[in-house]
mmCIF file of C-alpha atoms and ligand atoms in Angstrom:
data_model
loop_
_atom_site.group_PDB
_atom_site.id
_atom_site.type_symbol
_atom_site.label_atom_id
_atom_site.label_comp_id
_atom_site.label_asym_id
_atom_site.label_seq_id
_atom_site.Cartn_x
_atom_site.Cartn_y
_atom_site.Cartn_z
ATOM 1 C CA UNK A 23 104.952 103.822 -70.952
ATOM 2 C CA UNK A 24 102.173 105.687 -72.986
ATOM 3 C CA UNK A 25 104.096 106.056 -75.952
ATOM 4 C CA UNK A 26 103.585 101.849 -76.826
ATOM 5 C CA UNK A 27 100.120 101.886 -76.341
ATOM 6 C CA UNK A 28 99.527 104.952 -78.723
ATOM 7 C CA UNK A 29 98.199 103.195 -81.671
ATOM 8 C CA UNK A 30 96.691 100.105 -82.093
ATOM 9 C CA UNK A 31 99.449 98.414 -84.585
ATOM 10 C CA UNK A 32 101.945 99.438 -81.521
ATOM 11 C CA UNK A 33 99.782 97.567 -79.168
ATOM 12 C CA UNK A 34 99.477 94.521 -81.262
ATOM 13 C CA UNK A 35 103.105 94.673 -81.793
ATOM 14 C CA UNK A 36 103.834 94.635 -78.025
ATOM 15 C CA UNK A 37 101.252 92.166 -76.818
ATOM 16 C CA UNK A 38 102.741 89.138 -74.658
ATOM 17 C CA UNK A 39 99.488 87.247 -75.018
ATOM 18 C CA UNK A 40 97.682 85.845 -77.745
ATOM 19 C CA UNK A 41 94.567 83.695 -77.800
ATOM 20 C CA UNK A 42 93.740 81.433 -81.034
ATOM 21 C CA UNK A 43 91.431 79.064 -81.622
ATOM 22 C CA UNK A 44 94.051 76.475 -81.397
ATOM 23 C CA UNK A 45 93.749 77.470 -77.109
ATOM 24 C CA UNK A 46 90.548 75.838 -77.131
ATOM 25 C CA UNK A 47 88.477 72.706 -75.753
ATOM 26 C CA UNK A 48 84.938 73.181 -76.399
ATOM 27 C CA UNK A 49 82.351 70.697 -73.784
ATOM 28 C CA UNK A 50 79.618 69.773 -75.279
ATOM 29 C CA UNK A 51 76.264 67.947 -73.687
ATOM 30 C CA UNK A 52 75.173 65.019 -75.309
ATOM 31 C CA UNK A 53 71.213 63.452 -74.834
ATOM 32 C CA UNK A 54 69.356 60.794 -76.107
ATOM 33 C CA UNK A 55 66.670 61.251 -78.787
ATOM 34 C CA UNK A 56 66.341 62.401 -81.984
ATOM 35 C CA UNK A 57 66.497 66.064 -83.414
ATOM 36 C CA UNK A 58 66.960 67.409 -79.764
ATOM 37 C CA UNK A 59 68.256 70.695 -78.383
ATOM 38 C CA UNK A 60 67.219 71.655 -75.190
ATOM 39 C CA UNK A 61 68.277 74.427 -73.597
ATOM 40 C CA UNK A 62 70.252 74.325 -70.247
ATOM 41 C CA UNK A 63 68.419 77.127 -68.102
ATOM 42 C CA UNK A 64 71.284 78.251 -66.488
ATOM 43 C CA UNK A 65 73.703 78.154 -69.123
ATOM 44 C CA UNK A 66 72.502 81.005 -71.605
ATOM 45 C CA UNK A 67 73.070 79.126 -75.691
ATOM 46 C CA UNK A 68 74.296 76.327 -74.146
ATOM 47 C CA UNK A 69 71.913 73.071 -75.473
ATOM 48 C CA UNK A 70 72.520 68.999 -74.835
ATOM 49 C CA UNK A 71 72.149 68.016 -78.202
ATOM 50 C CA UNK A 72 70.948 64.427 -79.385
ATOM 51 C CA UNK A 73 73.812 62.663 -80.798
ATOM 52 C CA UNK A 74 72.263 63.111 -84.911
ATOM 53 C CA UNK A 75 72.891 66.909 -84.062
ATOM 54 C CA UNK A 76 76.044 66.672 -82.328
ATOM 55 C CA UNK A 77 77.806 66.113 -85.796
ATOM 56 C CA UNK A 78 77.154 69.762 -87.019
ATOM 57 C CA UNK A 79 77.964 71.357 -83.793
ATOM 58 C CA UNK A 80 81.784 69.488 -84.087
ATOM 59 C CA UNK A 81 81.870 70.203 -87.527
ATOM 60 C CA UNK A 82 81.276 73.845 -87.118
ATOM 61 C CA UNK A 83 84.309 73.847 -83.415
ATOM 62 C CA UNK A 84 86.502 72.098 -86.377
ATOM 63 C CA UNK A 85 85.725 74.584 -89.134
ATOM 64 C CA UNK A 86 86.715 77.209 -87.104
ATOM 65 C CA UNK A 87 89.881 75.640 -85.966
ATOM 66 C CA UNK A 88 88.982 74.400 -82.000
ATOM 67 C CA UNK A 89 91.040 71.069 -82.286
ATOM 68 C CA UNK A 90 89.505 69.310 -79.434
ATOM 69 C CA UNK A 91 85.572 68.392 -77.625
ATOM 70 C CA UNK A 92 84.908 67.197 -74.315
ATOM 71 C CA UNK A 93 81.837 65.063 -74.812
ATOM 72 C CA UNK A 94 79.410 65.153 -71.361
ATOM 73 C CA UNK A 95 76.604 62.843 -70.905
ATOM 74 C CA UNK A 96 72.373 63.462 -69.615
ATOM 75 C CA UNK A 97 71.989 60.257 -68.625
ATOM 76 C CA UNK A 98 68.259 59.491 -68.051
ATOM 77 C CA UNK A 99 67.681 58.875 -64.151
ATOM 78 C CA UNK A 100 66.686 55.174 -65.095
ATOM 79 C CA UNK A 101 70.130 54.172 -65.878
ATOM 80 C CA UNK A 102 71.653 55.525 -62.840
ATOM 81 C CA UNK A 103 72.385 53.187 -60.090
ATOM 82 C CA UNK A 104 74.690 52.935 -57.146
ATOM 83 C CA UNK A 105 77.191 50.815 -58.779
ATOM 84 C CA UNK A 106 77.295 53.151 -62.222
ATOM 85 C CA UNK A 107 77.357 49.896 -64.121
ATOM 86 C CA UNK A 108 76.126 52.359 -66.862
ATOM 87 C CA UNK A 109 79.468 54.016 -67.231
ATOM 88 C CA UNK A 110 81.095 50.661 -68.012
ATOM 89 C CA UNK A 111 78.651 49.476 -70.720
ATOM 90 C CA UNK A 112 80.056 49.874 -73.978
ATOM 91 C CA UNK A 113 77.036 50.994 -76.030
ATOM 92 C CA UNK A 114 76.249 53.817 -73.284
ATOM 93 C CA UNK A 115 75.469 57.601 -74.523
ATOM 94 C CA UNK A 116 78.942 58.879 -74.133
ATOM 95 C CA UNK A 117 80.743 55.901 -76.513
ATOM 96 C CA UNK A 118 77.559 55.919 -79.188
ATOM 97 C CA UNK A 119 78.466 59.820 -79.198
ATOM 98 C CA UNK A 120 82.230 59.411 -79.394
ATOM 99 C CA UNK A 121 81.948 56.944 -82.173
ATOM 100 C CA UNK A 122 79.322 58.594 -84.571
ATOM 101 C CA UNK A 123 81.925 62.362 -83.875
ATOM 102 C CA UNK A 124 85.061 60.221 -84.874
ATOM 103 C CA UNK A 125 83.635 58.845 -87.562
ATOM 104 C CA UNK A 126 82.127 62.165 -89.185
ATOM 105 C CA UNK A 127 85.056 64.536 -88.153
ATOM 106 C CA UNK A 128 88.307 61.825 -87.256
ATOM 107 C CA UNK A 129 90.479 64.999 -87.256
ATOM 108 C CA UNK A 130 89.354 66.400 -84.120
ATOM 109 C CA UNK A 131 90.035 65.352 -80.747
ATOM 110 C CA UNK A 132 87.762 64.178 -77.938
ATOM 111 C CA UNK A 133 87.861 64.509 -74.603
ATOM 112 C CA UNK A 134 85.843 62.146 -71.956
ATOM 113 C CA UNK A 135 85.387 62.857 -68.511
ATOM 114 C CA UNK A 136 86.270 59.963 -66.181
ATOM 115 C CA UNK A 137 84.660 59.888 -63.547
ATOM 116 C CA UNK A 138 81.417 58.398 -62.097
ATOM 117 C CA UNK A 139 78.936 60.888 -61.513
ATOM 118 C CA UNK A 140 76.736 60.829 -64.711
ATOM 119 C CA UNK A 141 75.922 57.686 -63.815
ATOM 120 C CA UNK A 142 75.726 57.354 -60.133
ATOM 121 C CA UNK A 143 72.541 57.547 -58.163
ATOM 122 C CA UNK A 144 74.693 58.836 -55.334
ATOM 123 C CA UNK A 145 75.221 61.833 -57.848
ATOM 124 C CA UNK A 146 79.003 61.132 -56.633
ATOM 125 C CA UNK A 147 82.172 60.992 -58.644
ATOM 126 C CA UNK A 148 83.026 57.699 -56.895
ATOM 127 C CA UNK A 149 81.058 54.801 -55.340
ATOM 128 C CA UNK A 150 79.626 55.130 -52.083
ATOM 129 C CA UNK A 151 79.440 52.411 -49.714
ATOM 130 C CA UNK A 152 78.026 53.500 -45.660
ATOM 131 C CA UNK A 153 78.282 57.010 -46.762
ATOM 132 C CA UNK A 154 81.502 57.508 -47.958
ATOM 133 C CA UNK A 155 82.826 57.842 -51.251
ATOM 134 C CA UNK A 156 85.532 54.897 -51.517
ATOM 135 C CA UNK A 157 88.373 55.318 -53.636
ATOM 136 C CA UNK A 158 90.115 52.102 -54.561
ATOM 137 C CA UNK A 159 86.589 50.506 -55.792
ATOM 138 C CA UNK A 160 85.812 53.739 -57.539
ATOM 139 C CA UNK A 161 88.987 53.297 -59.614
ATOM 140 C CA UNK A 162 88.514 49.703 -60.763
ATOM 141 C CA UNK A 163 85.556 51.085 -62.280
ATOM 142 C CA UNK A 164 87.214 54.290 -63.754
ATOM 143 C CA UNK A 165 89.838 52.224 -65.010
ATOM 144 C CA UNK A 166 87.036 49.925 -67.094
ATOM 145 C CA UNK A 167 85.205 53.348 -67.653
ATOM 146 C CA UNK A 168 88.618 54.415 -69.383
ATOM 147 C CA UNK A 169 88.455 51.765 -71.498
ATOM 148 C CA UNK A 170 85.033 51.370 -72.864
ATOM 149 C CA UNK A 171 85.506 54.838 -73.886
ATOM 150 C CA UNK A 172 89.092 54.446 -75.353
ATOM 151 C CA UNK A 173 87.323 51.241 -77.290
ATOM 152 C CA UNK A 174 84.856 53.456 -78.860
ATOM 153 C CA UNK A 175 87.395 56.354 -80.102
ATOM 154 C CA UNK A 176 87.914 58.533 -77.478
ATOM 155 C CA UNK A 177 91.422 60.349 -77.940
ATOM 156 C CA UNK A 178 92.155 61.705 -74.318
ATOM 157 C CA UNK A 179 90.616 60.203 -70.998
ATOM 158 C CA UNK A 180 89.779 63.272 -68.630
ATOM 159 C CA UNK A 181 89.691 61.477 -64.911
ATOM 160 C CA UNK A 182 87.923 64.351 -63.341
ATOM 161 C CA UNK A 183 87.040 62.471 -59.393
ATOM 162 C CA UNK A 184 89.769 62.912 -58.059
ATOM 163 C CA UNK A 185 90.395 59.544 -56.333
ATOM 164 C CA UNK A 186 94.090 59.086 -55.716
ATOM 165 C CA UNK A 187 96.365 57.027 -57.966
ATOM 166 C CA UNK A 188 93.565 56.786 -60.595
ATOM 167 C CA UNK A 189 96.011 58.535 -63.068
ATOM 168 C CA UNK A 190 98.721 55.579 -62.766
ATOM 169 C CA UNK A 191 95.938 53.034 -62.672
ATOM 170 C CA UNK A 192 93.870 54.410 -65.880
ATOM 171 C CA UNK A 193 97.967 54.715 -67.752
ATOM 172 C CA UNK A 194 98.117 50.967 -66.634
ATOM 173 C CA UNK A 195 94.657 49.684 -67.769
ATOM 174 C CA UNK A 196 95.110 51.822 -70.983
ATOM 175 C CA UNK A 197 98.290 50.343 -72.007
ATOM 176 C CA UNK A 198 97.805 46.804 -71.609
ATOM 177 C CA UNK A 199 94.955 47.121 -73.698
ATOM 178 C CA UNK A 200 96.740 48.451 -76.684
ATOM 179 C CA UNK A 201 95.537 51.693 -76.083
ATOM 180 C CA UNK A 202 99.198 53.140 -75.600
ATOM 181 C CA UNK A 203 98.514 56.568 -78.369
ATOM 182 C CA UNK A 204 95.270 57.416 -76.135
ATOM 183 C CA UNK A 205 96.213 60.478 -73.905
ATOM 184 C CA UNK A 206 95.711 61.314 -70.499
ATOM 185 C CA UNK A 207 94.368 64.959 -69.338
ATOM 186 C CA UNK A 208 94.288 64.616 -65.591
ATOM 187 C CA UNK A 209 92.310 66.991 -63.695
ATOM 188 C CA UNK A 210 94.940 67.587 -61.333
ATOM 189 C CA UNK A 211 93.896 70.322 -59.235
ATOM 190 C CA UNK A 212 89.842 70.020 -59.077
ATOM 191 C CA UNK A 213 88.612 72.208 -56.436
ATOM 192 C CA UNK A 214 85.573 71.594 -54.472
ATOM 193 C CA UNK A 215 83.556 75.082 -55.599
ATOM 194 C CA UNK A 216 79.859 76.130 -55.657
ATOM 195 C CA UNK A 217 80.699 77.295 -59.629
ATOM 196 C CA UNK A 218 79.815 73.745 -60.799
ATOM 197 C CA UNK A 219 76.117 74.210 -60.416
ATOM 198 C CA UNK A 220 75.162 74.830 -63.995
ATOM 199 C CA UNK A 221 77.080 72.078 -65.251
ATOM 200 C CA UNK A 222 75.328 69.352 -62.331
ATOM 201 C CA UNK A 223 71.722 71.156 -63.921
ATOM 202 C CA UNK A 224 73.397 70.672 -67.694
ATOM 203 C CA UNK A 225 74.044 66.869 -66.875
ATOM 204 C CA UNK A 226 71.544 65.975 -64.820
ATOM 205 C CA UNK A 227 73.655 65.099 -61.562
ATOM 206 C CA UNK A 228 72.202 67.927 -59.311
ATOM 207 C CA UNK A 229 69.186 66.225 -58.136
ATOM 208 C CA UNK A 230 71.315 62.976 -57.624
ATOM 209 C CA UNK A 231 74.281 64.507 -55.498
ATOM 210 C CA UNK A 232 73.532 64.764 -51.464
ATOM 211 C CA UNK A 233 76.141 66.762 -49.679
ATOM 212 C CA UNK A 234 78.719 67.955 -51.434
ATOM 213 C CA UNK A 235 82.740 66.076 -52.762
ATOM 214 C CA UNK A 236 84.944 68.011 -50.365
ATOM 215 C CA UNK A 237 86.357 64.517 -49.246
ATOM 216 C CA UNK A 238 87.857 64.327 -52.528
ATOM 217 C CA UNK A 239 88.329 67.413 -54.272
ATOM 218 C CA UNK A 240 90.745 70.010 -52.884
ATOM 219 C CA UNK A 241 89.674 72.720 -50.311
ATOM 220 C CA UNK A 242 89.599 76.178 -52.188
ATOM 221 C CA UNK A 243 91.800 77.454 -49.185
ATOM 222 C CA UNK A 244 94.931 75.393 -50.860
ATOM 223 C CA UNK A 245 97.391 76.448 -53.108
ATOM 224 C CA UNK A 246 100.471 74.129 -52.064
ATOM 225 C CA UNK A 247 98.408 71.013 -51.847
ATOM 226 C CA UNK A 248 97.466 71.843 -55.935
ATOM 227 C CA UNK A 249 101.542 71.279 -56.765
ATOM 228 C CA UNK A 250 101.272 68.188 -54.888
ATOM 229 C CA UNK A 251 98.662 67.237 -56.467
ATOM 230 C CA UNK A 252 99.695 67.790 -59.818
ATOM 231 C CA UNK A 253 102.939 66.065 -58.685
ATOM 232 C CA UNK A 254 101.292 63.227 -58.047
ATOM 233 C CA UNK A 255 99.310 63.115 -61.817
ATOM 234 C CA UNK A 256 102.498 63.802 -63.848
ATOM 235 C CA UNK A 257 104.288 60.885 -61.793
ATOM 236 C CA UNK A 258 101.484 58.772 -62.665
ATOM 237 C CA UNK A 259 101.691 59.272 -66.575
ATOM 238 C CA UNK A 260 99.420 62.501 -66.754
ATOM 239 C CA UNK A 261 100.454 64.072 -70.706
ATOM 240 C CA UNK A 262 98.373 67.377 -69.767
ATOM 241 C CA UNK A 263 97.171 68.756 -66.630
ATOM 242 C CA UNK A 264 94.314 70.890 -65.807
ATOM 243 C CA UNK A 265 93.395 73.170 -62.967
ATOM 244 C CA UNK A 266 89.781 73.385 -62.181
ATOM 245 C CA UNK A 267 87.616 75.584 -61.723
ATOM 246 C CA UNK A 268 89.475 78.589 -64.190
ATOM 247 C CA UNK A 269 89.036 82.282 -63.454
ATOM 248 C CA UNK A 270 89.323 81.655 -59.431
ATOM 249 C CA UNK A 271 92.374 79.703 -59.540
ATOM 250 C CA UNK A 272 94.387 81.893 -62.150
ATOM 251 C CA UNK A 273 97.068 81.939 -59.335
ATOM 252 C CA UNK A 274 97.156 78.237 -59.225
ATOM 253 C CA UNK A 275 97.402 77.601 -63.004
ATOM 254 C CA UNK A 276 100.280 80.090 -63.000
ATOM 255 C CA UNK A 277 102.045 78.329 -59.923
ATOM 256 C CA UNK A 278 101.413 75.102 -61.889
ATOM 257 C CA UNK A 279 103.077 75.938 -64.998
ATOM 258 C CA UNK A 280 106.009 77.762 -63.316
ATOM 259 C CA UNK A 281 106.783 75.062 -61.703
ATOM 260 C CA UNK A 282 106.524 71.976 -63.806
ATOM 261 C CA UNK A 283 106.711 73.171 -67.250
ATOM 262 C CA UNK A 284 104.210 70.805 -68.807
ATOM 263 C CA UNK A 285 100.959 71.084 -70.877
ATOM 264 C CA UNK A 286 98.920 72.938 -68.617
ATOM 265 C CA UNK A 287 95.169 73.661 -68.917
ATOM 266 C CA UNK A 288 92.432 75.664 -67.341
ATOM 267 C CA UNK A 289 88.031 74.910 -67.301
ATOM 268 C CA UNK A 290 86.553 77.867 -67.281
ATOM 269 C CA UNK A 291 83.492 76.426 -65.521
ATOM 270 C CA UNK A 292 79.800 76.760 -65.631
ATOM 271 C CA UNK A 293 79.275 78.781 -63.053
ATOM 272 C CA UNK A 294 81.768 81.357 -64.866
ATOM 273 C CA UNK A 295 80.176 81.132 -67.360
ATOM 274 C CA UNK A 296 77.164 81.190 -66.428
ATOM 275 C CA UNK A 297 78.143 85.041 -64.596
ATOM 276 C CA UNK A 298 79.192 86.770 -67.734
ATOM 277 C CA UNK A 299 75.915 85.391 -69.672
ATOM 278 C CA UNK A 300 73.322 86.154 -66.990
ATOM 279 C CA UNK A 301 75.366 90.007 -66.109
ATOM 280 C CA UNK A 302 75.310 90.519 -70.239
ATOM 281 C CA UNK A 303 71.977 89.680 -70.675
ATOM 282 C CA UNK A 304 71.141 92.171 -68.015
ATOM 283 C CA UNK A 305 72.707 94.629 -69.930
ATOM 284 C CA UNK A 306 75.549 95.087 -67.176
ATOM 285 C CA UNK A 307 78.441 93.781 -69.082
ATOM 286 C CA UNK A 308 79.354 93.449 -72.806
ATOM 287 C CA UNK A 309 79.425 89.716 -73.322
ATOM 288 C CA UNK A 310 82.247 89.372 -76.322
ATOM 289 C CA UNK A 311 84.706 91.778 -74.351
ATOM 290 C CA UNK A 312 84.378 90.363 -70.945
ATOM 291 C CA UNK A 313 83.947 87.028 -72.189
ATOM 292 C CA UNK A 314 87.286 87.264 -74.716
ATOM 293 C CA UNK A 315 89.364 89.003 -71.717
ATOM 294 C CA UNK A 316 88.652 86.111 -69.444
ATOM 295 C CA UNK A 317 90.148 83.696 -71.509
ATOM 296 C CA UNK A 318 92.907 86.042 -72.513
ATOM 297 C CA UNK A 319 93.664 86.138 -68.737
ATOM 298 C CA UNK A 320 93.859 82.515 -69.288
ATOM 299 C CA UNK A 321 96.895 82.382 -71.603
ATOM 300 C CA UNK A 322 98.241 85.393 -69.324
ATOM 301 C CA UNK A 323 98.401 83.179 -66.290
ATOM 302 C CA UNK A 324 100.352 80.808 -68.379
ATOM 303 C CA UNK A 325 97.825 78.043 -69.106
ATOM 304 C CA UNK A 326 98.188 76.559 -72.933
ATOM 305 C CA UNK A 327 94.548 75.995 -73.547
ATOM 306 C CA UNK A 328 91.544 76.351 -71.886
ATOM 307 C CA UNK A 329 88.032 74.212 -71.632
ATOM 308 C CA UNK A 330 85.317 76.698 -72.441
ATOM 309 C CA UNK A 331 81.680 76.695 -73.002
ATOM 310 C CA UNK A 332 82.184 79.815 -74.880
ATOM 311 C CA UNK A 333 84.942 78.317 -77.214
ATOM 312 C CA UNK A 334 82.521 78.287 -80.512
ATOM 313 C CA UNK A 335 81.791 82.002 -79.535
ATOM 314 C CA UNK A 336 85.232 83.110 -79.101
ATOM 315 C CA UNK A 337 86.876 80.750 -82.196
ATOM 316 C CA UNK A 338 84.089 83.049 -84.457
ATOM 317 C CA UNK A 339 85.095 86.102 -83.012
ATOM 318 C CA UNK A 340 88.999 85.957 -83.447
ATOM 319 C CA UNK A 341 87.834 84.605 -87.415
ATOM 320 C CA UNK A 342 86.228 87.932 -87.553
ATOM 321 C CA UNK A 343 89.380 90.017 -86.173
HETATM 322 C C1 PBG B 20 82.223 65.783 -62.958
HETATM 323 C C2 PBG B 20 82.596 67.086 -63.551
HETATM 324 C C3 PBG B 20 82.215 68.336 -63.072
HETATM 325 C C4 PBG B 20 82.662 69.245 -63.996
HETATM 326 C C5 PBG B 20 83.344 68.556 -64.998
HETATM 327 N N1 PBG B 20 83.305 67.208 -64.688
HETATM 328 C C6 PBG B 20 81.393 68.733 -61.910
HETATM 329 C C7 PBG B 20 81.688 68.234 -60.585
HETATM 330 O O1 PBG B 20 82.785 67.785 -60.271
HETATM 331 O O2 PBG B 20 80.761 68.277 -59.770
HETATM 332 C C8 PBG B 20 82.397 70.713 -63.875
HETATM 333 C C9 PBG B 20 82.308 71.464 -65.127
HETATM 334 C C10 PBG B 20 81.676 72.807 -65.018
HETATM 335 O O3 PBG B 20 81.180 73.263 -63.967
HETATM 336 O O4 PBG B 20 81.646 73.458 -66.053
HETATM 337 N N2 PBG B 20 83.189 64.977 -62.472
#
């Protein structure tokens, strides 16, 4: 077996795996305000930037090849409220940002999350009424949230609550709006993990949130219930699915693809990220290697792309290589 990894032209001969830049989403944070960047504690170079900065950033993902951004909202605590009108109003901080990156890079695609919790004073994906989160409310809402972002440019809606039947609903609402070309990226399987705390920090939502969303995302015990799941979404019209959070659930992005075959997609979360940064900077790991091999392990597992905090690191890296 030695003989093929003697030299290093053998090795790159043999590899199964690649990654490219074309394998990845990059999330960025938007905020209101001029000239900002403020750093997210808990996400080492990770900054919300105000939406005249958010330009460069995408232009730089695009110049090195990353074809597609997720665009995440800090919504100030003001606007959030129980019934997330917020997320429905047209001129809100995720579509201003969506229109001003379309119109200053039109050839790169962006992602929006769907999903309530930027905006809810519950800190919930969904609506709560007596406690619970309800679910055919909370997609009403999703489905209008869908649409104010399609309306302002957005390329591929990104329901990430996890109500059921949003997917079919959101395809629905979409379509008999005119928005037929806008693409759905259903997070199929989103588990209920503890490796989402940066992220709730990065956008605000921690403070909000009481208890936690295992009544409606999966139970990290599960690996059948994620094919069902993703069952469900591709019935529904889902174009791309996505397994959530990554590096844990390599096992269920590789049962996903063997399975159904489609366009398959991994988020290498904040909290995983947020491990590699905070072991690096204690001088415990070497950030580029460990950081590249994760999302290697990625592609290995049989995902096609992956959502990645550390996608503008990792697109300049394989430029250098
Ligand atoms: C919100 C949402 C979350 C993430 C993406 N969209 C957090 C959550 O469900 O609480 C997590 C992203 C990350 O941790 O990097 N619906």
């Amino acid at each position: 077996m030695r003989r093929n990894r003697r030299d290093a032209w053998n090795r790159r001969l043999v590899a199964e795996n690649r990654l490219s830049a074309d394998d990845l989403i990059w999330p960025v944070f938007v905020v209101e305000g001029q000239n900002q960047r403020q750093p997210v504690p808990s996400m080492p170079d990770v900054e919300r930037l105000s939406i005249d900065r958010l330009g460069d950033a995408v232009g730089e993902a695009k110049d090195l090849g990353i074809p597609a951004v997720a665009v995440f909202p800090y919504v100030d605590a003001a606007l959030k409220s129980s019934d997330c009108l917020e997320a429905v109003n047209p001129e809100n901080l995720v579509c201003r940002a969506v229109r001003a990156v379309k119109a200053a890079h039109p050839d790169i695609g962006i992602l929006c999350d769907v999903a309530l919790d930027p905006f809810n004073s519950d800190g919930h994906d969904g609506l709560v009424r007596d406690g619970l989160v309800v679910n055919d409310e909370t997609v009403e809402v999703l489905c209008r949230q869908a649409l104010v972002q399609a309306e302002a440019g957005c390329d591929v809606a990104a329901p990430s609550d996890m109500m059921d039947g949003r997917v079919g609903a959101i395809r629905s609402a979409l379509d008999d709006a005119g928005h037929q070309h806008v693409r759905i990226m259903s997070y199929a399987a989103k588990y209920a993990t503890a490796f989402y705390g940066p992220f709730r920090e990065a956008v605000g939502s921690a403070g909000a949130l009481k208890g936690d969303k295992k009544t409606y995302q999966m139970d990290t015990a599960n690996s059948d219930e994620a094919l069902r799941e993703v069952a469900l979404d591709i019935d529904e019209g889902a174009d791309m699915v996505m397994v959530k959070p990554g590096l844990p659930c390599l096992d269920i992005v590789r049962r996903v693809k063997d399975t159904f075959g489609v366009p398959t997609f991994a988020y290498n979360v904040s909290g995983e990220y947020a491990m590699l940064k905070a072991a690096s900077a204690q001088g415990w790991l070497e950030y580029d290697k460990v950081m590249m091999e994760a999302l290697l392990a990625f592609k290995r597992a049989g995902a096609d792309g992956v959502l990645t905090y550390a996608a503008v690191e990792a697109a300049r890296l394989l430029k250098e290589t």
